[in-house]
Coordinates of C-alpha atoms in Angstrom, one line a residue:
M519 CA 26.2 -1.9 115.2
S520 CA 25.2 -1.6 111.5
I521 CA 25.7 -2.1 108.1
V522 CA 25.5 1.0 106.0
P523 CA 23.0 0.7 102.7
I524 CA 23.4 -0.1 99.9
T525 CA 24.6 2.8 97.3
E526 CA 22.6 4.2 94.5
E527 CA 24.9 3.0 92.3
Q528 CA 24.3 -0.3 93.2
R529 CA 20.9 -0.7 93.5
K530 CA 21.2 0.7 89.7
Q531 CA 23.3 -2.4 89.0
L532 CA 21.4 -4.5 91.4
I533 CA 18.3 -3.8 89.5
E534 CA 19.8 -3.9 86.3
D535 CA 21.0 -7.5 86.7
I536 CA 18.3 -9.0 87.8
S537 CA 15.8 -7.1 85.6
Y538 CA 12.9 -5.8 87.7
D539 CA 10.8 -2.8 88.3
D540 CA 8.9 -1.2 91.3
A541 CA 5.6 -2.2 89.4
Q542 CA 6.9 -6.1 88.6
M543 CA 8.4 -6.8 92.1
Q544 CA 4.7 -5.3 94.3
S545 CA 2.7 -8.0 91.8
K546 CA 5.3 -10.9 92.6
I547 CA 5.0 -9.5 96.5
Q548 CA 1.8 -9.8 96.3
Q549 CA 1.4 -12.9 94.3
V550 CA 3.4 -14.5 97.4
K551 CA 1.2 -13.1 100.0
E552 CA -2.0 -14.4 99.3
W553 CA 0.5 -17.8 98.8
M554 CA 1.2 -17.9 102.6
K555 CA -2.4 -17.0 103.6
K556 CA -3.1 -19.9 102.1
Q557 CA -1.3 -22.2 103.2
P558 CA -2.4 -23.7 107.2
H559 CA 0.7 -25.1 108.0
L560 CA 2.7 -21.3 108.0
P561 CA 2.8 -19.0 110.0
Q562 CA 1.0 -15.6 109.8
L563 CA 2.8 -12.6 109.7
P564 CA 2.4 -8.8 110.2
D565 CA 1.5 -7.5 107.0
E566 CA 4.6 -5.1 106.4
M567 CA 6.8 -7.9 107.8
S568 CA 6.1 -10.6 105.5
E569 CA 6.6 -8.1 102.5
K570 CA 9.9 -7.0 103.5
I571 CA 10.9 -11.3 104.0
I572 CA 9.3 -12.3 100.8
F573 CA 11.0 -9.1 99.0
T574 CA 14.7 -9.8 100.3
I575 CA 13.4 -13.9 99.2
L576 CA 12.1 -12.7 95.4
L577 CA 16.1 -10.4 95.1
G578 CA 18.0 -14.3 96.3
T579 CA 15.9 -16.0 93.6
K580 CA 16.0 -13.3 90.9
M581 CA 12.0 -12.6 91.2
S582 CA 11.2 -16.2 91.1
T583 CA 7.8 -16.5 93.0
E584 CA 7.9 -20.2 93.0
R585 CA 11.1 -20.8 94.0
T586 CA 10.6 -18.2 96.8
K587 CA 7.8 -19.8 98.4
Y588 CA 9.9 -22.7 98.4
K589 CA 12.1 -21.1 100.1
L590 CA 10.0 -20.1 102.3
D591 CA 8.3 -23.0 103.6
T592 CA 12.0 -24.6 104.3
F593 CA 13.1 -21.2 106.3
Y594 CA 10.1 -22.0 108.8
A595 CA 10.1 -25.5 108.6
M596 CA 14.0 -25.7 109.7
R597 CA 12.4 -24.2 112.3
H598 CA 10.6 -26.4 113.4
Q599 CA 13.2 -29.3 112.9
F600 CA 15.2 -27.6 114.9
P601 CA 13.6 -26.0 118.2
E602 CA 16.4 -26.9 120.6
I603 CA 18.4 -23.8 118.4
F604 CA 15.1 -21.8 117.3
L605 CA 12.8 -21.9 120.0
N606 CA 15.6 -20.7 122.5
I607 CA 17.5 -18.1 120.9
D608 CA 17.5 -15.8 123.2
P609 CA 20.9 -14.0 122.4
T610 CA 21.5 -12.8 126.5
L611 CA 21.8 -16.5 127.3
K612 CA 25.1 -16.9 129.1
D613 CA 25.8 -19.6 126.2
V614 CA 25.4 -17.4 123.6
R615 CA 27.4 -14.5 125.2
D616 CA 30.5 -17.0 126.3
S617 CA 30.4 -18.2 121.9
V618 CA 31.3 -14.9 121.2
D619 CA 34.6 -15.1 122.6
K620 CA 34.9 -18.6 121.0
I621 CA 33.7 -18.1 117.9
R622 CA 33.8 -15.1 116.2
Y623 CA 30.5 -14.4 113.3
F624 CA 30.0 -10.5 112.0
P625 CA 29.1 -9.0 109.1
L626 CA 31.5 -6.1 107.2
S627 CA 30.1 -2.9 108.4
E628 CA 30.1 -2.3 103.8
M629 CA 28.9 -4.5 101.4
T630 CA 31.3 -5.1 98.9
D631 CA 31.1 -2.8 95.9
D632 CA 28.6 -4.5 93.4
G633 CA 26.4 -5.0 97.0
N634 CA 27.0 -8.1 98.6
I635 CA 27.3 -8.7 102.7
V636 CA 30.3 -9.9 104.2
I637 CA 30.4 -12.4 106.8
V638 CA 33.3 -13.1 108.8
L639 CA 33.6 -16.2 110.8
S640 CA 36.8 -17.1 112.4
F641 CA 38.0 -19.1 115.5
N642 CA 39.8 -17.2 118.4
P643 CA 43.4 -18.9 118.2
D644 CA 43.9 -18.8 121.8
K645 CA 43.7 -23.2 122.5
S646 CA 42.6 -22.0 125.8
R647 CA 39.7 -20.9 124.2
K648 CA 38.4 -24.0 122.7
C649 CA 35.0 -24.4 121.6
T650 CA 32.2 -27.1 121.5
T651 CA 29.8 -28.1 120.5
K652 CA 27.8 -26.2 122.9
D653 CA 29.6 -23.2 121.1
I654 CA 28.8 -24.1 117.7
K655 CA 25.2 -24.2 118.6
A656 CA 25.5 -20.4 120.1
L657 CA 26.7 -19.8 116.9
F658 CA 23.5 -20.9 114.8
K659 CA 21.4 -18.9 117.4
R660 CA 24.0 -15.5 116.8
T661 CA 23.4 -16.4 112.9
V662 CA 19.2 -16.9 112.7
A663 CA 19.6 -13.6 115.5
L664 CA 21.3 -11.4 112.1
N665 CA 18.9 -13.3 109.4
D666 CA 16.3 -12.4 111.3
I667 CA 17.3 -8.4 111.2
W668 CA 17.9 -8.5 107.7
F669 CA 14.9 -10.0 107.5
Q670 CA 13.1 -7.6 109.1
R671 CA 14.5 -4.4 107.5
G672 CA 14.6 -6.3 103.9
E673 CA 18.1 -4.8 103.1
L674 CA 18.6 -4.6 99.7
F675 CA 21.7 -6.6 99.0
R676 CA 22.5 -9.0 96.5
G677 CA 23.7 -11.8 98.8
Q678 CA 26.7 -13.1 100.6
Y679 CA 30.3 -13.2 101.3
V680 CA 31.4 -15.8 103.6
L681 CA 35.3 -15.5 104.6
F682 CA 36.0 -17.9 106.8
D683 CA 40.0 -17.5 108.3
T684 CA 41.4 -21.0 108.8
S685 CA 43.6 -19.8 110.9
G686 CA 42.9 -20.3 114.5
L687 CA 41.3 -23.7 113.0
S688 CA 42.8 -26.9 114.7
A689 CA 42.0 -30.6 114.2
S690 CA 40.2 -31.2 117.6
H691 CA 38.0 -28.9 116.4
L692 CA 36.7 -31.0 113.7
T693 CA 35.4 -33.7 116.1
E694 CA 32.9 -30.9 117.8
L695 CA 31.5 -29.8 114.3
P696 CA 28.0 -31.0 114.0
W697 CA 26.7 -32.2 110.4
L698 CA 24.6 -29.8 111.0
F699 CA 27.3 -27.2 110.4
M700 CA 28.8 -28.6 108.0
R701 CA 25.3 -28.5 105.9
K702 CA 24.8 -25.4 106.6
F703 CA 28.1 -23.9 105.0
A704 CA 28.2 -26.0 102.5
A705 CA 24.8 -24.4 101.0
F706 CA 27.1 -21.4 100.4
G707 CA 28.1 -21.9 96.7
Q708 CA 31.7 -22.2 95.6
I709 CA 34.4 -22.6 98.1
Q710 CA 37.4 -20.2 97.0
I711 CA 40.4 -21.2 98.4
F712 CA 43.5 -17.3 99.5
H713 CA 46.1 -18.1 101.1
N714 CA 47.3 -14.0 100.9
Y715 CA 45.3 -10.9 101.4
G716 CA 46.9 -9.9 98.4
D717 CA 44.0 -12.2 96.4
L718 CA 41.8 -11.5 98.7
Y719 CA 41.6 -7.8 98.1
K720 CA 40.2 -8.7 94.5
Y721 CA 36.9 -9.7 95.7
I722 CA 36.7 -7.8 98.9
P723 CA 37.4 -4.3 99.1
Q724 CA 41.1 -4.0 101.1
R725 CA 39.2 -0.5 103.4
I726 CA 35.9 -2.4 104.4
L727 CA 37.9 -5.3 106.2
P728 CA 39.0 -5.6 109.7
A729 CA 43.0 -4.8 110.4
D730 CA 43.3 -8.3 111.3
Y731 CA 43.5 -8.1 107.4
G732 CA 45.1 -5.4 106.5
G733 CA 41.9 -3.0 106.7
D734 CA 40.8 -0.1 108.0
G735 CA 37.7 -1.7 110.2
L736 CA 37.8 -3.1 113.9
T737 CA 39.9 -5.9 114.3
V738 CA 37.4 -9.3 114.4
E739 CA 36.7 -9.5 118.2
E740 CA 35.8 -6.0 118.1
S741 CA 33.4 -6.3 115.8
S742 CA 32.4 -9.4 117.0
R743 CA 31.5 -8.5 120.1
A744 CA 29.7 -5.0 118.7
W745 CA 27.8 -6.7 116.6
Q746 CA 26.3 -9.4 119.9
K747 CA 26.3 -6.1 121.4
T748 CA 23.5 -5.2 118.5
I749 CA 21.4 -8.9 118.9
E750 CA 21.2 -8.4 122.0
S751 CA 19.3 -4.8 121.8
V752 CA 16.5 -6.4 120.1
R753 CA 16.4 -9.6 121.5
E754 CA 12.2 -9.5 122.3
S755 CA 11.9 -9.3 117.9
V756 CA 14.4 -12.3 117.7
I757 CA 13.1 -14.4 120.7
E758 CA 9.8 -13.6 118.7
E759 CA 10.4 -14.4 115.5
G760 CA 12.7 -17.5 116.8
K761 CA 9.2 -19.0 117.5
R762 CA 7.7 -18.5 114.1
M763 CA 7.4 -22.0 112.5
T764 CA 5.1 -24.4 110.6
D765 CA 2.9 -26.8 112.1
E766 CA 3.2 -29.9 110.7
S767 CA 0.3 -31.2 111.3
K768 CA -1.0 -28.9 109.6
R769 CA 0.3 -29.0 106.0
P770 CA -1.9 -30.4 103.8
S771 CA -1.2 -33.3 101.5
D772 CA -0.2 -32.5 98.9
S773 CA 2.8 -30.6 100.4
V774 CA 6.4 -31.3 100.3
N775 CA 9.3 -29.9 102.0
D776 CA 12.8 -31.0 102.5
C777 CA 14.7 -28.3 103.8
G778 CA 17.3 -28.6 101.2
Q779 CA 18.1 -25.5 101.8
I780 CA 18.6 -23.4 105.0
F781 CA 18.3 -19.7 104.3
G782 CA 16.7 -17.7 101.5
V783 CA 19.7 -16.1 100.3
N784 CA 22.6 -16.9 97.8
G785 CA 26.8 -16.6 98.2
T786 CA 29.9 -17.3 98.5
F787 CA 31.9 -19.2 101.4
I788 CA 35.9 -17.6 100.9
K789 CA 38.2 -19.7 102.5
L790 CA 40.6 -17.4 104.0
N791 CA 43.9 -19.5 105.0
I792 CA 47.1 -17.4 105.4
D793 CA 50.4 -18.4 106.4

């Protein structure tokens, strides 16, 4: 599975909104690259990889080099803070594969008209397949793997919409959600609640949505399983990337990072609750 690249029209609109040109982008990428090389606590990345990651984060920060530096530091500091997730991120592990049947998490195959990636998150309504804390932790591993794929490919996109389908969510689920899960999704931004598909279609074109929501795409279950296969197909690079994190013993005394943001892209959190 893959996401259809942004169209030339969407690209032009995004560039116009962010107000940058290629020469300015390359200059800022080089500035951040040089800064990274001087930070003893940050992992040193291959040039091509670092450029793609920096490019993606610069877009998310609207070309702010200082915010990009902070988000890069945060990106790798989070891995040091939560090694139980990042150092054991093999997508072929049984707990990761088992979680796919309980928690559906995947991007749509096309972006919205304004160039946003749409992430779908839903819980299996089958009560016999109720998720546990172990499944939530496995979901984080899948989330990290997908983000690594996007960063390494250097895809151009505006941000993310997270479509959280609560129809399969029960009160018992809430006891299984760790605080990090709540902070992760709280960080995405403004929350909008839709009670019918008509309102949802104003933000996300109907045709790109899963069949479950009246769209032309695969079902939620089919898409979740297909994206799991995609993650497993790049298993080695995902595992290797998970090992890259800050060495806090080498962090300069004047460098402070509170891990206030988890990922370096902006987005909108959309809640879907169909009665």
